mmCIF file of C-alpha atoms in Angstrom:
data_model
loop_
_atom_site.group_PDB
_atom_site.id
_atom_site.type_symbol
_atom_site.label_atom_id
_atom_site.label_comp_id
_atom_site.label_asym_id
_atom_site.label_seq_id
_atom_site.Cartn_x
_atom_site.Cartn_y
_atom_site.Cartn_z
ATOM 1 C CA MET A 1 -10.580 25.426 26.937
ATOM 2 C CA VAL A 2 -8.222 23.186 24.152
ATOM 3 C CA TYR A 3 -10.409 20.590 24.263
ATOM 4 C CA GLY A 4 -13.513 22.500 24.332
ATOM 5 C CA ARG A 5 -11.881 23.744 21.112
ATOM 6 C CA LEU A 6 -11.160 20.411 20.195
ATOM 7 C CA MET A 7 -14.357 19.137 20.214
ATOM 8 C CA ARG A 8 -16.040 22.500 18.550
ATOM 9 C CA ASP A 9 -13.468 22.085 15.401
ATOM 10 C CA ARG A 10 -14.025 18.556 15.165
ATOM 11 C CA TYR A 11 -17.753 18.513 15.560
ATOM 12 C CA ILE A 12 -17.833 21.610 12.738
ATOM 13 C CA GLU A 13 -16.112 19.157 10.561
ATOM 14 C CA ALA A 14 -18.381 16.090 10.790
ATOM 15 C CA VAL A 15 -21.213 18.737 9.217
ATOM 16 C CA LEU A 16 -19.560 20.128 6.372
ATOM 17 C CA HIS A 17 -18.694 16.698 5.720
ATOM 18 C CA TYR A 18 -22.159 16.185 4.329
ATOM 19 C CA LEU A 19 -22.666 19.650 2.485
ATOM 20 C CA ARG A 20 -21.501 20.180 -0.417
ATOM 21 C CA HIS A 21 -18.054 22.843 -1.189
ATOM 22 C CA SER A 22 -20.305 25.343 -2.358
ATOM 23 C CA GLU A 23 -22.255 25.496 1.214
ATOM 24 C CA ARG A 24 -19.700 25.373 3.712
ATOM 25 C CA ALA A 25 -18.124 28.864 4.480
ATOM 26 C CA GLU A 26 -21.629 30.190 5.009
ATOM 27 C CA ALA A 27 -21.945 26.633 7.225
ATOM 28 C CA ARG A 28 -19.004 26.669 8.822
ATOM 29 C CA GLU A 29 -19.829 30.850 9.933
ATOM 30 C CA GLN A 30 -23.412 29.931 11.239
ATOM 31 C CA LEU A 31 -22.266 26.567 13.218
ATOM 32 C CA GLN A 32 -19.590 28.984 14.890
ATOM 33 C CA GLN A 33 -21.942 32.084 15.715
ATOM 34 C CA ARG A 34 -23.970 28.504 17.384
ATOM 35 C CA PHE A 35 -21.014 27.600 19.912
ATOM 36 C CA ASP A 36 -20.106 31.511 20.838
ATOM 37 C CA ASP A 37 -23.911 31.983 21.594
ATOM 38 C CA GLY A 38 -24.430 28.564 23.160
ATOM 39 C CA GLY A 39 -21.211 28.601 25.334
ATOM 40 C CA ASP A 40 -20.748 24.923 27.206
ATOM 41 C CA GLU A 41 -19.271 22.839 23.176
ATOM 42 C CA ARG A 42 -20.383 19.811 24.477
ATOM 43 C CA ALA A 43 -23.942 20.930 25.570
ATOM 44 C CA THR A 44 -24.388 22.674 21.872
ATOM 45 C CA ILE A 45 -23.044 19.455 20.075
ATOM 46 C CA ARG A 46 -25.037 17.596 22.485
ATOM 47 C CA ALA A 47 -28.467 19.989 21.115
ATOM 48 C CA LEU A 48 -26.715 20.364 17.515
ATOM 49 C CA GLY A 49 -27.410 16.682 17.101
ATOM 50 C CA HIS A 50 -26.464 13.698 14.768
ATOM 51 C CA PRO A 51 -23.721 16.155 12.190
ATOM 52 C CA PHE A 52 -25.825 14.897 9.130
ATOM 53 C CA ALA A 53 -29.159 16.167 10.882
ATOM 54 C CA CYS A 54 -27.558 19.033 11.713
ATOM 55 C CA SER A 55 -26.368 19.192 7.584
ATOM 56 C CA LEU A 56 -29.785 19.572 6.664
ATOM 57 C CA SER A 57 -30.919 22.210 8.113
ATOM 58 C CA LEU A 58 -27.806 24.072 6.791
ATOM 59 C CA THR A 59 -27.958 22.699 3.119
ATOM 60 C CA LYS A 60 -29.204 24.843 0.391
ATOM 61 C CA ARG A 61 -30.538 21.986 -2.119
ATOM 62 C CA PRO A 62 -32.687 19.363 -0.315
ATOM 63 C CA LYS A 63 -34.041 18.401 -3.697
ATOM 64 C CA ALA A 64 -31.113 17.551 -5.492
ATOM 65 C CA VAL A 65 -30.800 14.051 -7.879
ATOM 66 C CA VAL A 66 -29.967 12.373 -4.559
ATOM 67 C CA ARG A 67 -32.175 13.826 -1.867
ATOM 68 C CA ALA A 68 -30.399 15.718 1.487
ATOM 69 C CA GLU A 69 -31.964 13.065 3.201
ATOM 70 C CA TYR A 70 -30.641 10.140 1.970
ATOM 71 C CA ARG A 71 -27.577 11.552 1.599
ATOM 72 C CA LEU A 72 -25.772 9.884 4.404
ATOM 73 C CA HIS A 73 -27.300 6.113 3.700
ATOM 74 C CA TYR A 74 -26.603 6.575 0.108
ATOM 75 C CA ARG A 75 -23.005 7.446 0.509
ATOM 76 C CA LYS A 76 -22.658 4.293 3.599
ATOM 77 C CA SER A 77 -24.661 2.015 0.949
ATOM 78 C CA LEU A 78 -22.382 3.098 -2.337
ATOM 79 C CA GLY A 79 -19.005 2.044 -0.446
ATOM 80 C CA VAL A 80 -20.710 -0.830 0.867
ATOM 81 C CA VAL A 81 -22.148 -1.838 -2.397
ATOM 82 C CA ILE A 82 -18.158 -1.023 -4.092
ATOM 83 C CA ALA A 83 -16.499 -2.758 -1.660
ATOM 84 C CA LEU A 84 -18.556 -6.181 -2.078
ATOM 85 C CA SER A 85 -18.743 -6.022 -5.657
ATOM 86 C CA LEU A 86 -15.158 -4.863 -5.843
ATOM 87 C CA ILE A 87 -13.787 -8.330 -4.279
ATOM 88 C CA ALA A 88 -16.680 -10.671 -6.662
ATOM 89 C CA ALA A 89 -15.250 -8.674 -9.706
ATOM 90 C CA LEU A 90 -11.476 -9.329 -8.472
ATOM 91 C CA ALA A 91 -12.038 -13.079 -7.385
ATOM 92 C CA LEU A 92 -13.477 -14.170 -11.033
ATOM 93 C CA LEU A 93 -10.891 -11.714 -12.947
ATOM 94 C CA LEU A 94 -7.607 -12.658 -10.666
ATOM 95 C CA ILE A 95 -8.621 -16.222 -9.317
ATOM 96 C CA PRO A 96 -9.274 -18.413 -12.500
ATOM 97 C CA PRO A 97 -5.984 -17.944 -14.211
ATOM 98 C CA LEU A 98 -3.640 -18.683 -11.517
ATOM 99 C CA PHE A 99 -4.923 -22.397 -12.126
ATOM 100 C CA ARG A 100 -5.165 -22.491 -15.976
ATOM 101 C CA PRO A 101 -2.045 -22.834 -18.055
ATOM 102 C CA ILE A 102 -1.403 -19.390 -19.052
ATOM 103 C CA ARG A 103 1.382 -16.687 -18.628
ATOM 104 C CA ILE A 104 1.219 -14.420 -15.244
ATOM 105 C CA THR A 105 2.796 -10.998 -16.098
ATOM 106 C CA ARG A 106 2.142 -8.024 -13.738
ATOM 107 C CA GLU A 107 0.805 -6.257 -16.798
ATOM 108 C CA PHE A 108 -1.400 -8.954 -16.538
ATOM 109 C CA LEU A 109 -2.521 -8.362 -13.179
ATOM 110 C CA LEU A 110 -2.832 -5.073 -13.026
ATOM 111 C CA THR A 111 -5.002 -4.630 -16.208
ATOM 112 C CA ARG A 112 -7.706 -7.420 -14.831
ATOM 113 C CA ALA A 113 -7.000 -5.178 -11.091
ATOM 114 C CA LEU A 114 -7.611 -2.173 -12.853
ATOM 115 C CA LEU A 115 -10.792 -3.599 -14.916
ATOM 116 C CA ALA A 116 -12.359 -4.840 -12.021
ATOM 117 C CA ILE A 117 -12.497 -1.564 -9.959
ATOM 118 C CA SER A 118 -13.767 -0.203 -13.362
ATOM 119 C CA ILE A 119 -16.618 -2.562 -13.557
ATOM 120 C CA SER A 120 -17.187 -2.678 -10.179
ATOM 121 C CA ALA A 121 -17.457 1.551 -9.530
ATOM 122 C CA LEU A 122 -19.619 1.826 -12.482
ATOM 123 C CA SER A 123 -21.966 -0.468 -12.132
ATOM 124 C CA SER A 124 -22.086 0.078 -8.244
ATOM 125 C CA ALA A 125 -23.269 3.729 -9.178
ATOM 126 C CA THR A 126 -25.532 3.309 -11.790
ATOM 127 C CA LEU A 127 -27.115 1.352 -9.033
ATOM 128 C CA VAL A 128 -27.168 2.833 -6.079
ATOM 129 C CA THR A 129 -27.771 5.902 -7.761
ATOM 130 C CA LEU A 130 -30.846 4.632 -8.975
ATOM 131 C CA LEU A 131 -31.864 2.765 -6.112
ATOM 132 C CA PHE A 132 -32.268 6.129 -4.150
ATOM 133 C CA VAL A 133 -33.732 7.753 -6.760
ATOM 134 C CA LEU A 134 -36.525 5.760 -6.531
ATOM 135 C CA PHE A 135 -37.141 6.715 -2.809
ATOM 136 C CA GLY A 136 -37.383 9.951 -3.712
ATOM 137 C CA SER A 137 -40.005 10.053 -6.028
ATOM 138 C CA LEU A 138 -42.025 7.359 -3.644
ATOM 139 C CA GLY A 139 -41.180 9.095 -0.728
ATOM 140 C CA VAL A 140 -39.667 7.169 1.679
ATOM 141 C CA ARG A 141 -38.606 7.614 4.811
ATOM 142 C CA LEU A 142 -34.996 6.761 6.156
ATOM 143 C CA PRO A 143 -34.058 6.222 9.696
ATOM 144 C CA MET A 144 -32.204 9.090 10.764
ATOM 145 C CA PRO A 145 -28.930 8.169 13.032
ATOM 146 C CA ARG A 146 -28.920 7.117 16.219
ATOM 147 C CA TRP A 147 -27.680 10.725 18.679
ATOM 148 C CA ASP A 148 -27.023 9.332 22.057
ATOM 149 C CA GLU A 149 -23.874 10.413 24.726
ATOM 150 C CA ALA A 150 -22.418 7.094 23.184
ATOM 151 C CA ALA A 151 -23.008 8.275 19.807
ATOM 152 C CA LEU A 152 -21.444 11.813 20.792
ATOM 153 C CA ALA A 153 -18.431 9.860 22.409
ATOM 154 C CA HIS A 154 -17.606 8.336 18.706
ATOM 155 C CA LEU A 155 -17.823 11.379 16.990
ATOM 156 C CA LEU A 156 -15.368 13.485 19.549
ATOM 157 C CA GLY A 157 -13.241 9.959 19.554
ATOM 158 C CA GLU A 158 -13.018 9.506 22.594
ATOM 159 C CA ASP A 159 -14.483 5.633 22.276
ATOM 160 C CA GLU A 160 -11.433 5.288 19.472
ATOM 161 C CA LEU A 161 -8.851 5.891 22.171
ATOM 162 C CA MET A 162 -10.291 2.973 24.243
ATOM 163 C CA ILE A 163 -8.309 -0.416 24.110
ATOM 164 C CA THR A 164 -10.963 -2.664 25.055
ATOM 165 C CA GLY A 165 -10.151 -6.005 26.626
ATOM 166 C CA GLY A 166 -10.932 -7.874 23.352
ATOM 167 C CA GLU A 167 -8.564 -6.660 21.622
ATOM 168 C CA LEU A 168 -5.846 -6.630 24.335
ATOM 169 C CA TRP A 169 -6.606 -10.473 24.366
ATOM 170 C CA SER A 170 -6.512 -11.333 20.937
ATOM 171 C CA GLU A 171 -3.328 -9.482 20.240
ATOM 172 C CA LEU A 172 -1.660 -11.477 22.911
ATOM 173 C CA ILE A 173 -2.894 -15.006 21.402
ATOM 174 C CA LEU A 174 -1.688 -13.801 17.873
ATOM 175 C CA SER A 175 1.938 -13.264 19.603
ATOM 176 C CA LEU A 176 2.209 -16.202 21.014
ATOM 177 C CA LEU A 177 0.775 -18.455 18.120
ATOM 178 C CA CYS A 178 3.521 -16.144 16.119
ATOM 179 C CA LEU A 179 6.335 -17.230 19.277
ATOM 180 C CA ALA A 180 5.375 -20.694 18.523
ATOM 181 C CA LEU A 181 5.694 -20.926 15.354
ATOM 182 C CA LEU A 182 8.973 -19.018 15.279
ATOM 183 C CA PHE A 183 10.560 -20.909 17.432
ATOM 184 C CA THR A 184 9.585 -23.997 15.875
ATOM 185 C CA LEU A 185 10.616 -22.980 12.445
ATOM 186 C CA SER A 186 13.832 -22.351 14.334
ATOM 187 C CA LEU A 187 14.579 -25.973 15.665
ATOM 188 C CA ARG A 188 12.846 -27.618 12.246
ATOM 189 C CA PRO A 189 12.551 -25.530 9.098
ATOM 190 C CA ASP A 190 11.579 -28.413 6.993
ATOM 191 C CA GLY A 191 8.141 -28.821 9.149
ATOM 192 C CA VAL A 192 5.837 -27.238 6.979
ATOM 193 C CA LYS A 193 4.714 -29.158 3.654
ATOM 194 C CA ILE A 194 2.802 -28.489 1.309
ATOM 195 C CA GLN A 195 1.493 -31.241 -1.091
ATOM 196 C CA GLY A 196 3.889 -33.155 1.059
ATOM 197 C CA LEU A 197 6.760 -31.173 -0.187
ATOM 198 C CA PRO A 198 8.601 -29.040 2.010
ATOM 199 C CA LEU A 199 8.486 -25.209 2.175
ATOM 200 C CA PHE A 200 11.501 -23.779 3.380
ATOM 201 C CA THR A 201 15.376 -24.959 3.196
ATOM 202 C CA ALA A 202 17.615 -25.597 6.354
ATOM 203 C CA SER A 203 19.184 -22.334 5.825
ATOM 204 C CA ALA A 204 16.106 -20.495 6.577
ATOM 205 C CA ARG A 205 16.890 -21.313 10.415
ATOM 206 C CA GLY A 206 19.002 -18.358 11.354
ATOM 207 C CA LEU A 207 15.963 -16.039 9.493
ATOM 208 C CA PHE A 208 13.299 -17.242 11.686
ATOM 209 C CA MET A 209 15.487 -16.812 14.817
ATOM 210 C CA ALA A 210 15.902 -13.711 13.685
ATOM 211 C CA GLY A 211 12.403 -13.348 14.245
ATOM 212 C CA ILE A 212 11.526 -14.366 17.884
ATOM 213 C CA PRO A 213 12.505 -11.409 19.588
ATOM 214 C CA ILE A 214 9.183 -9.238 17.710
ATOM 215 C CA PRO A 215 6.446 -11.305 19.131
ATOM 216 C CA ILE A 216 8.642 -11.188 22.551
ATOM 217 C CA ALA A 217 8.835 -7.322 22.128
ATOM 218 C CA SER A 218 4.791 -7.362 21.861
ATOM 219 C CA ILE A 219 4.561 -8.981 25.929
ATOM 220 C CA PRO A 220 6.201 -5.553 27.600
ATOM 221 C CA LEU A 221 3.675 -3.395 25.362
ATOM 222 C CA TRP A 222 0.495 -5.838 25.836
ATOM 223 C CA VAL A 223 0.872 -4.940 29.431
ATOM 224 C CA TRP A 224 1.433 -1.263 28.843
ATOM 225 C CA LYS A 225 -1.660 -0.920 27.026
ATOM 226 C CA ARG A 226 -3.661 -3.420 29.739
ATOM 227 C CA ARG A 227 -2.579 -0.912 32.672
ATOM 228 C CA ARG A 228 -3.190 2.303 30.859
ATOM 229 C CA GLY A 229 -6.514 0.886 28.972
ATOM 230 C CA THR A 230 -5.990 4.314 26.646
ATOM 231 C CA TRP A 231 -3.820 4.893 23.984
ATOM 232 C CA SER A 232 -0.916 7.467 24.482
ATOM 233 C CA ARG A 233 1.379 8.697 22.138
ATOM 234 C CA PRO A 234 4.315 7.450 23.353
ATOM 235 C CA LEU A 235 3.010 3.942 23.459
ATOM 236 C CA PHE A 236 1.112 4.390 19.525
ATOM 237 C CA VAL A 237 4.763 5.275 18.285
ATOM 238 C CA TRP A 238 6.193 1.899 20.394
ATOM 239 C CA ASP A 239 3.324 -0.043 19.592
ATOM 240 C CA THR A 240 3.962 0.999 15.640
ATOM 241 C CA ILE A 241 7.769 0.707 15.347
ATOM 242 C CA ARG A 242 6.385 -3.525 16.247
ATOM 243 C CA GLU A 243 4.295 -3.916 14.122
ATOM 244 C CA VAL A 244 5.746 -2.175 11.657
ATOM 245 C CA VAL A 245 9.323 -4.370 12.071
ATOM 246 C CA GLY A 246 7.324 -7.428 12.538
ATOM 247 C CA VAL A 247 5.746 -6.732 8.536
ATOM 248 C CA LEU A 248 8.935 -5.901 6.951
ATOM 249 C CA TYR A 249 10.673 -8.812 8.296
ATOM 250 C CA THR A 250 7.898 -11.303 7.188
ATOM 251 C CA VAL A 251 7.726 -9.489 3.765
ATOM 252 C CA VAL A 252 11.944 -9.883 4.206
ATOM 253 C CA LEU A 253 11.314 -14.168 4.981
ATOM 254 C CA LEU A 254 8.579 -14.545 2.364
ATOM 255 C CA THR A 255 10.630 -12.637 -0.711
ATOM 256 C CA ARG A 256 13.907 -14.220 -0.158
ATOM 257 C CA TRP A 257 13.380 -16.990 -2.961
ATOM 258 C CA ASN A 258 16.659 -18.840 -1.492
ATOM 259 C CA LEU A 259 14.861 -20.396 1.266
ATOM 260 C CA TYR A 260 12.290 -22.318 -0.348
ATOM 261 C CA THR A 261 13.510 -25.487 -1.495
ATOM 262 C CA PRO A 262 13.890 -26.078 -4.962
ATOM 263 C CA ALA A 263 11.202 -29.160 -5.691
ATOM 264 C CA PHE A 264 8.304 -26.854 -3.675
ATOM 265 C CA LEU A 265 9.420 -23.928 -6.394
ATOM 266 C CA ALA A 266 9.118 -26.031 -8.914
ATOM 267 C CA SER A 267 5.865 -27.612 -8.170
ATOM 268 C CA VAL A 268 4.204 -23.875 -8.015
ATOM 269 C CA GLY A 269 6.208 -22.577 -10.712
ATOM 270 C CA GLU A 270 9.045 -19.872 -8.557
ATOM 271 C CA GLU A 271 8.300 -16.685 -11.137
ATOM 272 C CA ARG A 272 4.195 -17.286 -10.256
ATOM 273 C CA LEU A 273 5.225 -17.635 -7.202
ATOM 274 C CA LYS A 274 7.157 -14.322 -6.878
ATOM 275 C CA ILE A 275 4.601 -12.020 -8.495
ATOM 276 C CA ILE A 276 1.586 -13.930 -5.751
ATOM 277 C CA ILE A 277 4.092 -13.117 -3.419
ATOM 278 C CA THR A 278 5.041 -9.336 -4.261
ATOM 279 C CA ALA A 279 1.580 -8.592 -4.563
ATOM 280 C CA LEU A 280 0.295 -9.846 -1.287
ATOM 281 C CA SER A 281 3.293 -7.845 0.209
ATOM 282 C CA VAL A 282 2.545 -4.531 -1.091
ATOM 283 C CA LEU A 283 -0.914 -4.279 -0.133
ATOM 284 C CA TRP A 284 0.097 -5.579 3.060
ATOM 285 C CA ILE A 285 2.527 -2.711 3.627
ATOM 286 C CA GLY A 286 0.346 -0.734 2.007
ATOM 287 C CA LEU A 287 -2.730 -1.082 4.308
ATOM 288 C CA THR A 288 -0.698 -1.520 7.601
ATOM 289 C CA LEU A 289 0.627 1.924 6.785
ATOM 290 C CA LEU A 290 -2.905 3.276 6.015
ATOM 291 C CA GLU A 291 -4.336 1.632 9.608
ATOM 292 C CA ARG A 292 -1.664 3.599 11.455
ATOM 293 C CA ALA A 293 -2.195 6.581 9.799
ATOM 294 C CA ASN A 294 -5.343 6.643 10.675
ATOM 295 C CA ASP A 295 -5.123 5.605 14.508
ATOM 296 C CA GLY A 296 -2.321 8.025 14.630
ATOM 297 C CA TYR A 297 -4.630 10.890 13.652
ATOM 298 C CA THR A 298 -7.062 9.451 16.579
ATOM 299 C CA VAL A 299 -4.226 9.682 19.120
ATOM 300 C CA PHE A 300 -2.257 12.368 18.268
ATOM 301 C CA THR A 301 -5.322 14.879 17.408
ATOM 302 C CA GLY A 302 -7.732 13.111 19.008
ATOM 303 C CA THR A 303 -10.103 14.836 21.719
ATOM 304 C CA ALA A 304 -10.601 12.734 24.703
ATOM 305 C CA PRO A 305 -9.929 14.805 27.649
ATOM 306 C CA GLY A 306 -6.262 15.274 28.566
ATOM 307 C CA ARG A 307 -4.971 14.567 24.698
ATOM 308 C CA GLY A 308 -5.665 18.413 23.743
ATOM 309 C CA SER A 309 -3.551 20.229 26.333
#
């Protein structure tokens, strides 16, 4: 019963996501009534169809600026165009100055980043909105999203709890490569060279050796994942601890400026290197936390069988 209730709640929230806030209260009542009358939650969800298709029967403004039947495609297109334009804008505004004899500060990078975000957001929103308004005026019919058992399982989070073979093997290969790299650097810290200059000093040997247990710890976790085949709460917690420790260790390693050789720092510019590595480290930590939070929500509130009981 708990699993069925979670299926119902997830489906209703998915439908409401495509409706305006003013429409959601009444739509929630209608959907709750439909589930109460239907009895079997999964059969009711299958009959109601894809959440987007279901939302079209509940909307009160089908012919807004962007018509209701375009809303799903509009959101997806907007997200893709913003992402692509943001990457292009950041590349054009941030990369060329790194190769010019100008002073690069945190304020300079922040200003350029905000400018790129503003340009990409405004231009993408204008372009995509005009395109879908044109579709509406021409009466263009766009395909509805696929709705079958696979799509239903994806909506309910059942497939998100599965650990695929591709994920397992790529993780194992990455762990072994990290282990080999750390072991090699612990023996020869000066083995990594850029433009003929050693990157690390001999004092970095101890810090490299301290990181060796991190990829080793991923091996028993890998075995655990392979045996289970699905995420569990304890498995996710331990895997998160391992990943967070690995990220923090790498950030600490890269930001220990005394571990870099003076010749390398002089060739690239110590202040510039600090700004770049610090910015990338903050971005990496932020993305890791967001990814873990998203996966954690699926694992701890997932609706796969056995998760809600």
